[in-house]
Coordinates of N, CA, C and O and ligand atoms in Angstrom, one line a residue:
M17 N 9.2 -17.6 26.7 CA 8.7 -16.5 25.1 C 10.3 -15.2 25.0 O 10.5 -15.2 26.4
S18 N 11.1 -15.1 24.1 CA 11.8 -14.6 24.3 C 10.9 -13.0 22.7 O 11.0 -13.4 21.5
V19 N 10.9 -11.9 23.2 CA 10.1 -10.8 22.3 C 11.7 -10.2 22.2 O 12.2 -10.1 23.0
L20 N 12.3 -10.0 20.7 CA 13.3 -9.5 21.0 C 13.0 -7.6 20.6 O 11.7 -7.1 20.4
D21 N 13.3 -6.4 21.1 CA 13.4 -5.3 21.0 C 13.4 -4.9 19.3 O 14.5 -5.7 18.2
I22 N 13.1 -3.7 18.5 CA 12.9 -4.0 16.3 C 13.4 -2.1 16.5 O 13.2 -1.4 17.2
R23 N 13.9 -2.5 15.6 CA 15.3 -1.1 15.4 C 14.8 -0.6 14.6 O 13.3 -0.7 13.4
V24 N 14.4 1.0 14.8 CA 13.0 1.2 14.0 C 14.3 2.2 12.8 O 15.7 2.5 13.1
L25 N 13.4 2.6 12.1 CA 14.3 4.1 11.0 C 15.3 4.8 11.7 O 14.7 5.3 12.8
G26 N 16.7 4.9 11.3 CA 17.2 5.7 11.4 C 18.3 5.1 12.4 O 19.7 4.7 12.8
D27 N 18.2 3.7 13.4 CA 19.8 2.4 12.8 C 20.1 1.8 11.6 O 19.3 1.3 10.7
P28 N 21.7 2.2 11.3 CA 22.4 1.9 10.1 C 22.5 0.9 9.6 O 22.4 0.0 8.6
I29 N 21.4 -0.9 10.5 CA 21.7 -1.9 10.2 C 20.5 -1.7 9.5 O 20.7 -2.8 8.5
L30 N 19.3 -0.8 9.7 CA 17.8 -1.2 8.3 C 18.7 -0.8 7.4 O 17.8 -1.4 6.2
R31 N 19.8 -0.5 6.8 CA 20.2 0.0 6.2 C 21.6 -0.6 5.0 O 21.9 -0.4 3.7
E32 N 21.8 -1.7 5.8 CA 22.6 -2.7 5.1 C 22.1 -3.6 4.6 O 21.4 -4.6 4.5
D33 N 23.3 -4.9 3.4 CA 22.7 -5.4 3.4 C 23.1 -6.8 4.4 O 23.8 -7.2 5.2
T34 N 22.7 -8.0 4.2 CA 22.5 -9.5 4.6 C 23.9 -10.7 4.4 O 23.6 -10.1 3.6
K35 N 24.0 -11.0 5.4 CA 25.4 -12.6 4.9 C 24.4 -13.1 4.8 O 24.2 -13.9 5.9
P36 N 24.3 -14.0 3.9 CA 23.2 -15.3 3.3 C 24.1 -16.1 4.2 O 24.9 -16.3 5.1
V37 N 23.2 -17.0 4.4 CA 23.2 -18.5 5.9 C 23.7 -19.3 5.0 O 23.3 -19.8 4.2
T38 N 25.1 -20.0 5.6 CA 25.6 -20.9 5.1 C 25.5 -22.4 5.9 O 25.8 -23.2 4.9
L39 N 24.5 -21.9 7.3 CA 24.4 -23.1 7.5 C 23.0 -23.0 8.6 O 23.6 -21.4 9.3
I40 N 23.1 -24.2 8.9 CA 21.6 -23.6 9.8 C 21.9 -24.3 11.3 O 21.2 -25.6 11.4
T41 N 21.7 -23.7 12.3 CA 22.3 -24.6 12.9 C 21.0 -23.6 14.2 O 20.5 -23.3 14.3
D42 N 21.9 -24.6 15.5 CA 21.0 -24.0 16.5 C 20.4 -22.9 16.4 O 19.3 -22.2 17.5
E43 N 21.6 -21.8 16.9 CA 21.6 -20.4 17.1 C 20.7 -20.0 15.9 O 20.5 -18.6 16.1
I44 N 20.3 -20.0 14.3 CA 19.6 -20.0 13.5 C 18.2 -19.9 14.4 O 17.0 -19.7 14.2
R45 N 18.4 -21.6 14.2 CA 16.7 -22.5 14.5 C 16.1 -21.2 16.4 O 14.6 -20.6 15.5
T46 N 16.7 -20.8 16.4 CA 16.6 -19.7 18.3 C 15.6 -18.4 17.7 O 15.3 -18.0 17.5
L47 N 16.5 -18.1 16.6 CA 16.3 -16.7 16.4 C 15.7 -16.2 16.1 O 14.1 -15.9 15.2
A48 N 14.8 -17.4 14.5 CA 13.8 -18.1 14.3 C 12.2 -18.1 14.7 O 11.5 -16.9 14.9
K49 N 12.9 -18.8 15.9 CA 11.5 -18.7 17.2 C 11.4 -17.1 17.4 O 10.5 -17.1 17.9
H50 N 12.0 -16.8 18.1 CA 12.1 -15.3 18.8 C 11.5 -14.9 17.5 O 11.3 -13.3 18.4
M51 N 11.9 -14.6 16.1 CA 11.5 -13.6 15.8 C 9.1 -13.6 15.2 O 9.0 -12.7 15.1
F52 N 9.2 -14.9 15.4 CA 8.4 -15.1 14.9 C 7.6 -15.4 16.4 O 6.6 -13.7 16.7
E53 N 7.9 -15.0 17.2 CA 7.1 -14.5 18.9 C 6.9 -12.6 18.6 O 6.5 -12.3 19.6
T54 N 9.0 -12.6 18.2 CA 8.8 -11.1 18.1 C 7.5 -10.2 17.3 O 6.8 -9.5 17.4
M55 N 7.4 -10.8 16.3 CA 6.3 -10.6 14.8 C 5.2 -10.7 15.7 O 4.2 -9.7 15.6
Y56 N 4.5 -11.9 16.3 CA 2.8 -12.4 16.6 C 2.7 -10.6 18.3 O 2.1 -10.6 17.8
H57 N 3.5 -10.3 18.4 CA 3.7 -9.5 19.1 C 3.1 -8.6 19.0 O 2.4 -7.7 19.6
A58 N 4.2 -8.1 18.2 CA 4.0 -6.7 17.1 C 2.7 -7.4 16.4 O 2.5 -5.8 15.8
K59 N 2.4 -8.2 15.8 CA 0.8 -7.8 15.0 C 1.8 -7.8 13.9 O 0.5 -7.1 12.3
G60 N 2.1 -8.1 13.1 CA 3.1 -8.6 11.6 C 2.7 -9.8 11.0 O 2.3 -10.0 11.7
I61 N 3.1 -9.2 9.7 CA 2.6 -10.5 9.9 C 4.3 -11.1 8.4 O 4.2 -11.8 7.9
G62 N 5.2 -10.0 9.0 CA 6.6 -10.5 8.4 C 7.8 -9.5 9.6 O 7.0 -8.7 10.2
L63 N 9.2 -10.4 9.4 CA 10.1 -9.7 10.6 C 11.1 -9.8 9.3 O 11.6 -11.5 9.8
A64 N 12.2 -9.4 9.7 CA 13.5 -9.8 9.2 C 14.1 -9.6 10.1 O 14.3 -8.5 10.9
A65 N 14.9 -10.5 9.5 CA 16.6 -10.1 10.9 C 16.9 -8.7 11.3 O 17.6 -8.3 12.5
P66 N 17.5 -8.4 10.2 CA 18.1 -6.5 11.0 C 16.9 -5.7 11.5 O 17.5 -5.1 12.1
Q67 N 15.7 -6.4 11.3 CA 15.2 -5.0 12.1 C 14.8 -5.6 13.8 O 13.7 -5.7 14.8
V68 N 15.9 -6.8 14.1 CA 16.1 -7.4 15.8 C 17.3 -6.9 15.6 O 17.6 -8.1 16.6
G69 N 17.7 -6.3 14.7 CA 19.4 -6.1 14.5 C 20.6 -6.8 14.6 O 21.4 -7.4 14.4
R70 N 20.2 -8.8 13.3 CA 21.0 -8.6 12.5 C 21.4 -9.4 11.8 O 20.5 -8.8 10.3
S71 N 22.7 -9.7 11.0 CA 22.8 -9.6 9.9 C 22.9 -10.8 9.7 O 23.1 -10.8 8.0
E72 N 22.3 -11.9 9.6 CA 21.6 -12.9 8.7 C 20.6 -12.8 7.6 O 19.5 -11.8 8.0
R73 N 21.0 -13.4 6.6 CA 20.3 -12.8 5.0 C 19.1 -14.5 5.9 O 18.7 -15.5 5.4
L74 N 17.7 -13.6 6.7 CA 16.3 -14.8 6.5 C 15.1 -13.7 7.3 O 15.8 -13.1 8.3
A75 N 14.4 -13.8 7.6 CA 12.8 -13.4 7.6 C 11.6 -14.8 8.0 O 11.7 -15.6 7.8
V76 N 10.9 -14.2 8.9 CA 9.6 -14.5 9.0 C 8.8 -14.5 8.5 O 8.2 -12.8 8.4
V77 N 7.4 -14.7 7.8 CA 6.5 -14.2 7.5 C 5.4 -15.3 7.8 O 5.7 -16.7 7.9
D78 N 3.8 -15.1 8.1 CA 2.8 -15.6 8.0 C 1.0 -15.0 7.9 O 1.4 -13.6 8.8
V79 N 1.1 -15.1 6.1 CA 0.4 -15.0 6.1 C -1.1 -15.7 5.9 O -1.0 -17.0 5.6
D80 N -2.0 -15.7 6.1 CA -3.4 -16.0 6.4 C -3.3 -17.6 7.5 O -3.5 -18.7 6.9
D81 N -2.3 -18.0 8.3 CA -1.6 -18.6 9.4 C -1.2 -19.6 8.3 O -1.5 -20.9 9.0
N82 N -0.1 -19.1 7.8 CA 0.6 -20.6 7.3 C 1.9 -19.3 7.7 O 3.1 -18.8 6.8
P83 N 2.8 -19.8 8.6 CA 4.2 -19.0 9.6 C 5.0 -20.2 8.0 O 4.9 -21.1 8.1
F84 N 6.1 -19.6 8.4 CA 7.1 -19.1 8.1 C 8.5 -19.3 7.4 O 8.4 -18.6 7.5
V85 N 9.7 -19.7 7.5 CA 10.4 -19.1 7.4 C 11.7 -18.8 6.0 O 11.5 -19.9 5.6
I86 N 12.3 -17.6 6.4 CA 12.9 -17.6 4.6 C 14.1 -17.2 4.5 O 14.5 -16.2 5.2
I87 N 14.3 -18.3 4.0 CA 16.7 -18.4 4.9 C 17.1 -18.1 2.7 O 17.1 -18.7 1.7
N88 N 18.0 -17.4 2.8 CA 18.4 -16.7 1.7 C 17.1 -16.7 0.1 O 17.1 -16.8 -0.3
P89 N 16.4 -15.9 0.8 CA 15.4 -15.7 -0.5 C 15.8 -14.9 -1.5 O 16.3 -14.0 -1.8
E90 N 15.2 -15.2 -2.6 CA 15.3 -14.6 -3.7 C 14.5 -14.9 -4.6 O 13.2 -15.4 -4.5
V91 N 13.3 -13.3 -5.0 CA 12.4 -13.2 -6.5 C 13.4 -13.9 -7.7 O 14.1 -13.3 -7.8
V92 N 12.4 -14.4 -8.1 CA 13.1 -15.2 -9.9 C 12.5 -15.1 -10.8 O 12.8 -15.0 -11.4
A93 N 11.0 -15.0 -10.4 CA 10.1 -14.6 -11.6 C 9.2 -13.5 -10.5 O 8.8 -13.2 -9.3
T94 N 8.5 -12.8 -11.7 CA 7.2 -11.7 -11.3 C 6.6 -11.4 -12.8 O 6.4 -11.7 -14.0
E95 N 5.3 -10.8 -11.9 CA 4.0 -10.3 -13.3 C 2.9 -9.8 -12.3 O 3.5 -9.5 -11.2
G96 N 3.1 -9.0 -13.3 CA 2.2 -8.0 -13.2 C 2.3 -6.5 -12.2 O 3.4 -6.2 -12.0
K97 N 1.6 -5.2 -11.6 CA 2.1 -4.4 -11.5 C 0.6 -4.3 -9.9 O -0.8 -4.5 -10.6
E98 N 0.7 -4.1 -9.1 CA -0.3 -3.4 -8.0 C 0.0 -2.5 -7.3 O 1.2 -3.0 -6.3
K99 N -1.0 -1.2 -6.6 CA -0.7 -1.1 -5.9 C -1.8 -0.9 -4.1 O -2.3 -1.7 -4.0
A100 N -0.4 -1.2 -3.6 CA -1.9 -1.4 -1.6 C -0.2 -0.2 -1.2 O 0.5 0.0 -1.1
E101 N -1.4 0.2 0.0 CA -0.7 0.4 1.3 C -0.3 -0.7 2.3 O -0.2 -1.9 2.2
E102 N 1.0 0.4 2.8 CA 2.3 -0.9 2.9 C 2.2 0.3 4.7 O 2.6 1.4 4.4
G103 N 2.6 -0.5 6.0 CA 3.8 -0.2 6.7 C 4.5 -0.9 6.9 O 5.1 -1.9 6.5
C104 N 5.7 -0.9 8.3 CA 6.6 -0.8 8.6 C 6.4 -1.6 9.8 O 6.1 -0.3 10.4
L105 N 7.3 -2.7 10.8 CA 7.0 -2.2 12.1 C 8.6 -1.3 12.7 O 8.4 -1.2 13.5
S106 N 9.1 -1.6 11.8 CA 10.0 -0.7 11.9 C 10.0 1.0 11.6 O 11.0 1.6 11.4
I107 N 9.0 1.2 11.2 CA 8.8 2.7 11.4 C 7.3 2.6 11.4 O 6.5 2.9 11.0
P108 N 7.5 2.4 12.4 CA 5.8 2.3 13.6 C 4.9 3.9 12.7 O 5.2 4.6 12.8
D109 N 3.5 3.4 13.2 CA 2.7 4.1 12.6 C 2.7 5.7 11.3 O 2.4 7.0 11.2
V110 N 3.4 4.3 10.3 CA 3.8 5.2 8.7 C 3.7 4.6 8.3 O 3.6 3.3 7.9
Y111 N 3.2 4.8 6.6 CA 1.6 4.0 5.6 C 2.1 5.3 4.5 O 2.1 6.2 4.6
G112 N 2.4 4.2 3.6 CA 1.9 5.3 2.3 C 1.5 4.1 1.5 O 2.4 2.6 1.5
D113 N 1.2 4.1 0.3 CA 1.3 2.6 -1.3 C 2.2 3.1 -2.0 O 3.1 3.3 -2.5
V114 N 1.7 1.6 -2.4 CA 3.2 1.1 -3.1 C 3.1 0.3 -3.9 O 2.7 -0.8 -3.5
E115 N 3.9 0.3 -5.2 CA 3.3 -0.3 -6.3 C 4.5 -1.6 -6.4 O 6.0 -1.1 -6.3
R116 N 3.8 -3.0 -6.5 CA 5.1 -3.9 -6.7 C 4.3 -4.6 -7.4 O 3.2 -4.2 -7.7
P117 N 5.2 -5.3 -8.2 CA 5.1 -6.8 -9.2 C 3.7 -7.7 -8.0 O 3.3 -7.8 -7.0
A118 N 2.9 -7.9 -8.9 CA 1.1 -9.3 -8.2 C 1.6 -9.8 -7.2 O 1.0 -10.4 -6.9
K119 N 2.0 -10.4 -8.6 CA 2.8 -11.5 -8.3 C 4.4 -12.0 -8.1 O 5.1 -11.2 -8.6
V120 N 4.7 -12.8 -7.5 CA 6.4 -12.8 -7.1 C 6.4 -15.2 -6.8 O 5.9 -15.1 -6.7
R121 N 8.0 -15.3 -8.1 CA 7.8 -16.5 -7.3 C 9.1 -16.6 -6.7 O 10.4 -16.0 -7.6
V122 N 9.2 -17.1 -5.2 CA 10.6 -16.9 -4.5 C 11.2 -18.6 -4.5 O 10.0 -19.3 -4.2
R123 N 12.5 -17.9 -4.0 CA 13.3 -19.5 -4.1 C 13.7 -19.1 -2.3 O 14.3 -18.0 -2.6
F124 N 13.7 -19.8 -2.2 CA 14.5 -20.2 -0.7 C 14.9 -21.4 0.3 O 14.8 -22.2 -0.9
T125 N 15.5 -21.5 1.1 CA 16.1 -22.5 1.7 C 14.4 -22.6 3.5 O 15.1 -21.4 3.7
A126 N 14.5 -23.5 3.2 CA 13.6 -23.4 4.8 C 14.4 -23.5 6.0 O 15.5 -24.3 6.0
L127 N 13.6 -24.0 7.1 CA 14.4 -23.8 8.6 C 15.7 -25.9 8.4 O 16.1 -25.4 8.6
D128 N 14.8 -26.6 7.5 CA 14.7 -27.6 7.7 C 16.7 -27.6 6.3 O 17.2 -29.2 6.5
G129 N 16.8 -27.1 5.6 CA 17.8 -26.9 5.3 C 17.2 -27.0 3.6 O 17.8 -27.3 2.3
K130 N 16.1 -27.4 3.2 CA 15.6 -28.1 1.6 C 15.2 -26.9 1.1 O 14.5 -26.2 1.4
Q131 N 15.1 -26.9 -0.4 CA 15.7 -25.4 -1.0 C 13.7 -25.3 -1.6 O 13.0 -26.9 -2.3
F132 N 13.0 -24.8 -1.7 CA 11.7 -24.7 -2.3 C 11.7 -23.8 -3.4 O 11.9 -22.4 -3.1
E133 N 10.5 -23.2 -3.7 CA 10.2 -22.6 -4.4 C 8.5 -21.8 -5.2 O 7.8 -23.2 -4.5
I134 N 8.2 -20.4 -4.2 CA 6.6 -21.1 -4.0 C 5.9 -19.9 -5.1 O 7.3 -18.5 -5.0
E135 N 5.0 -19.9 -5.3 CA 4.3 -18.7 -6.2 C 3.3 -17.6 -5.6 O 2.6 -18.7 -4.6
A136 N 3.9 -16.3 -5.0 CA 2.2 -16.0 -3.9 C 1.7 -14.4 -5.0 O 2.6 -13.8 -6.4
A137 N 0.7 -14.3 -4.4 CA -0.3 -13.3 -4.9 C -0.9 -12.7 -3.7 O -0.7 -13.3 -2.8
E138 N -1.4 -11.3 -4.2 CA -1.8 -10.6 -3.5 C -1.0 -10.4 -2.0 O 0.6 -9.8 -1.9
L139 N -1.5 -10.7 -0.4 CA -0.9 -9.7 0.6 C 0.5 -10.7 0.7 O 1.4 -9.9 1.6
L140 N 0.8 -11.8 0.0 CA 1.8 -12.8 0.6 C 2.7 -12.2 -0.4 O 3.5 -12.9 -0.5
A141 N 2.2 -12.0 -1.7 CA 3.7 -12.0 -2.2 C 4.1 -10.1 -2.1 O 5.3 -10.2 -1.9
R142 N 3.5 -8.9 -1.5 CA 3.7 -7.4 -0.6 C 4.4 -7.9 0.0 O 5.4 -7.4 0.3
C143 N 3.7 -8.9 1.1 CA 4.6 -9.5 2.5 C 6.1 -9.9 2.3 O 6.9 -9.2 2.3
L144 N 5.9 -11.0 1.3 CA 7.9 -11.4 0.8 C 8.3 -10.5 0.2 O 10.2 -10.7 0.6
Q145 N 8.1 -9.4 -0.5 CA 9.0 -9.0 -1.5 C 9.4 -7.8 -0.6 O 11.5 -7.0 0.0
H146 N 8.4 -7.1 0.6 CA 9.2 -6.3 1.9 C 9.8 -6.8 2.6 O 10.9 -5.9 2.9
E147 N 9.8 -8.6 2.7 CA 10.9 -8.6 3.9 C 12.4 -9.2 3.0 O 13.1 -8.7 3.7
I148 N 12.5 -9.2 1.3 CA 12.9 -9.6 0.9 C 13.7 -7.7 0.6 O 15.4 -7.9 0.8
D149 N 12.8 -7.2 0.5 CA 13.4 -6.0 0.2 C 14.3 -5.4 1.8 O 15.2 -5.2 1.5
H150 N 13.7 -5.6 3.0 CA 15.0 -5.3 4.1 C 16.1 -6.4 4.2 O 16.7 -5.8 4.8
L151 N 15.9 -7.6 3.6 CA 17.8 -8.6 3.9 C 18.3 -7.7 2.3 O 19.8 -7.8 2.7
H152 N 17.4 -7.1 1.7 CA 19.0 -6.2 1.6 C 18.7 -4.0 1.5 O 19.6 -3.6 0.4
G153 N 18.4 -3.9 2.1 CA 18.2 -2.0 3.2 C 17.9 -2.0 2.8 O 17.8 -0.5 2.9
K154 N 16.3 -2.3 2.1 CA 16.5 -1.5 1.3 C 14.6 -1.2 2.1 O 13.8 -2.7 2.7
L155 N 13.8 0.7 2.2 CA 12.5 0.4 2.7 C 11.5 0.6 1.8 O 11.5 1.4 1.4
F156 N 9.9 0.6 2.2 CA 8.8 0.7 1.4 C 8.8 2.2 2.0 O 8.4 2.4 0.1
I157 N 9.8 2.8 2.0 CA 10.1 4.4 1.7 C 10.1 5.0 0.8 O 10.4 6.0 0.0
D158 N 11.3 4.3 0.0 CA 12.2 4.5 -0.7 C 11.5 3.8 -1.9 O 12.2 4.5 -3.1
Y159 N 10.2 3.8 -2.2 CA 9.2 3.6 -3.2 C 8.7 4.1 -3.3 O 7.3 4.6 -4.3
L160 N 8.3 5.5 -2.2 CA 7.3 6.7 -2.2 C 7.9 8.0 -3.2 O 9.1 7.7 -3.6
S161 N 6.6 8.7 -4.2 CA 6.9 10.0 -5.1 C 7.8 11.0 -3.6 O 7.8 10.9 -2.6
V162 N 8.6 11.8 -4.0 CA 9.7 12.6 -3.5 C 8.3 13.0 -2.1 O 9.2 13.9 -1.2
L163 N 7.4 13.8 -3.1 CA 6.5 14.4 -1.8 C 5.6 13.4 -1.2 O 5.9 13.5 0.2
K164 N 5.6 12.2 -1.2 CA 4.6 11.5 -0.6 C 5.7 10.4 0.7 O 5.4 10.9 1.3
K165 N 7.5 10.8 -0.5 CA 8.1 10.5 0.8 C 8.7 11.5 1.8 O 9.0 11.0 3.3
R166 N 8.8 12.8 1.4 CA 9.1 13.8 2.8 C 7.3 13.9 3.3 O 8.1 13.9 4.7
S167 N 6.7 13.9 2.8 CA 5.4 13.4 4.2 C 5.4 13.1 4.9 O 4.8 12.8 6.1
A168 N 5.8 11.1 4.4 CA 6.2 10.5 5.6 C 7.9 10.7 6.2 O 6.5 10.3 7.4
L169 N 8.6 11.0 6.0 CA 9.5 11.0 7.2 C 9.3 12.2 7.7 O 9.7 12.4 9.1
A170 N 8.3 13.5 7.3 CA 7.9 14.5 8.5 C 6.8 13.8 9.4 O 7.2 14.1 10.4
K171 N 6.5 13.1 9.4 CA 5.5 12.0 10.3 C 6.2 10.9 11.1 O 6.1 11.0 12.1
W172 N 7.1 10.7 10.4 CA 8.0 9.7 11.2 C 9.6 11.2 12.3 O 9.4 10.0 13.4
A173 N 9.3 11.6 11.7 CA 10.2 13.0 12.8 C 9.2 13.5 14.3 O 10.3 13.9 14.8
K174 N 8.3 13.5 13.9 CA 7.5 13.8 14.8 C 7.2 12.5 16.0 O 7.0 12.5 17.2
E175 N 6.9 11.0 15.5 CA 6.8 9.7 16.0 C 8.7 9.7 17.2 O 8.7 8.4 17.6
K176 N 9.5 9.4 16.0 CA 11.0 9.2 16.3 C 11.2 8.9 17.8 O 12.8 8.0 18.3
D177 N 11.5 9.7 18.7 CA 11.5 10.6 19.9 C 10.9 9.2 20.2 O 11.6 9.5 22.0
K178 N 9.8 8.8 20.3 CA 9.2 8.1 21.3 C 10.4 6.6 21.5 O 10.3 5.5 22.1
Y179 N 11.6 6.5 19.9 CA 12.0 5.4 20.0 C 13.9 6.3 20.7 O 14.3 6.0 19.9
P180 N 14.5 6.0 21.8 CA 15.6 6.3 22.2 C 16.5 5.3 21.2 O 15.9 4.1 21.4
A181 N 17.8 5.3 20.6 CA 18.6 4.3 19.8 C 18.1 3.8 18.9 O 18.9 2.5 19.0
F182 N 17.3 4.5 18.1 CA 16.7 3.2 17.8 C 16.3 2.6 18.0 O 16.3 1.5 16.6
V183 N 15.6 2.0 18.9 CA 14.8 0.6 19.6 C 13.2 1.2 20.0 O 13.5 2.2 20.5
R184 N 12.7 0.1 19.6 CA 11.1 0.3 20.1 C 11.3 -0.7 20.7 O 11.2 -2.6 20.9
K185 N 10.8 -0.9 21.5 CA 10.7 -2.1 22.6 C 9.1 -2.7 22.7 O 8.7 -1.8 23.2
L186 N 8.5 -3.4 22.6 CA 7.9 -4.1 22.5 C 7.2 -4.3 24.2 O 7.9 -4.8 24.6
D187 N 5.9 -3.5 24.1 CA 5.7 -4.0 25.3 C 5.5 -5.6 25.9 O 3.7 -6.0 25.2
T188 N 5.7 -6.3 27.5 CA 4.7 -7.6 27.0 C 4.9 -8.1 28.3 O 4.5 -9.0 29.4
D189 N 4.0 -6.1 29.0 CA 3.5 -6.5 30.4 C 2.1 -7.5 30.5 O 1.1 -7.0 29.6
P190 N 1.8 -8.7 30.6 CA -0.1 -9.1 30.7 C -0.7 -8.3 31.2 O -2.1 -8.6 30.5
A191 N -0.5 -7.4 31.5 CA -1.8 -6.7 32.3 C -2.0 -5.5 31.2 O -2.8 -4.9 31.6
R192 N -1.1 -4.7 30.4 CA -1.6 -4.3 29.0 C -1.6 -4.9 28.3 O -1.9 -4.4 27.2
A193 N -2.3 -6.3 28.1 CA -1.9 -6.8 26.8 C -3.5 -6.7 26.4 O -3.7 -7.1 25.2
H194 N -4.2 -6.3 26.9 CA -5.7 -5.6 25.7 C -5.9 -4.5 26.2 O -7.1 -4.1 25.5
E195 N -5.0 -3.5 26.8 CA -4.3 -2.2 25.6 C -5.0 -2.0 24.5 O -4.2 -2.3 24.2
H196 N -6.0 -0.2 24.3 CA -5.1 -0.2 23.3 C -4.4 1.2 23.4 O -5.6 1.9 23.9
P197 N -4.0 2.0 22.0 CA -3.3 2.7 22.6 C -4.8 4.5 22.8 O -4.8 5.5 23.1
D198 N -5.8 3.9 21.7 CA -6.6 5.3 21.6 C -7.6 4.9 22.9 O -7.8 6.4 23.5
E199 N -7.2 4.3 23.9 CA -7.9 4.1 25.4 C -6.8 5.2 25.7 O -7.2 5.2 27.4
E200 N -5.4 5.2 25.2 CA -4.8 6.3 26.8 C -5.4 8.0 26.9 O -5.8 8.1 26.0
L201 N -5.4 8.7 28.1 CA -6.4 9.7 28.6 C -5.2 10.7 27.5 O -3.8 10.6 28.0
Ligands
K1U327 O1 8.6 -6.3 8.0 C1 7.9 -5.6 8.4 O2 7.7 -4.6 9.3 C2 6.6 -6.3 8.7 C3 5.7 -5.3 8.2 C4 5.9 -6.6 6.5 C5 4.5 -5.9 5.6 C6 3.6 -6.7 4.9 C7 2.4 -6.9 4.0 C8 2.2 -5.1 4.2 C9 3.3 -4.6 4.5 C10 4.1 -4.6 5.1 C11 4.5 -5.9 8.6 O3 3.8 -6.8 9.1 S1 3.3 -4.4 8.8 C12 1.5 -5.3 9.7 C13 1.2 -5.3 8.1 O4 1.3 -4.5 7.6 C14 -0.9 -6.0 8.2 C15 -1.0 -6.6 9.3 C16 -1.9 -7.6 9.0 C17 -2.2 -7.0 7.8 C18 -2.6 -6.8 6.7 C19 -1.2 -6.2 7.2
ZN328 ZN1 9.0 -3.0 7.4

């Protein structure tokens, strides 16, 4: 198993645009596999390449036990608006309410090279938009009001020293697999 380090807020890669994937190579397939392993380990439902320090335009998602890889994804249609709380594996312990389109139609290439369009609503729609934003250097905190963003950044200022060099190392020690942070003394 390969659990990758996750880059956190402050690492410039999280603010950069990604490069479209032009060829699905073994390296891309391995990256996707390692991204799934990292996402599951971090208990996320999505993960985008820049979050693991890569600049390819690809992300992995798994909402309701339906894992898939999205390569060069684009939102091609939207409907409605919905506000819900979001977090981000690259900004641990910071949350905020984000208004986004309630339904989206997303076009993407799958790992086998085939093109798909899917209609998504609810949590899958939110997750897809959150991941596609990551692929263009945008983070959920960018949608918060000035006051709420200030408060989110104040919370982050207290957290960020836990992540030297903007790297979040996930604990892969099986002996600590069932520990909960609240159990720490
Ligand atoms: O990209 C990431 O940082 C992963 C992030 C994606 C996300 C999806 C939807 C709303 C907000 C953020 C996460 O997976 S954070 C974990 C999370 O929010 C969640 C986990 C299980 C169920 C519901 C939400
Ligand atoms: Zn995120």
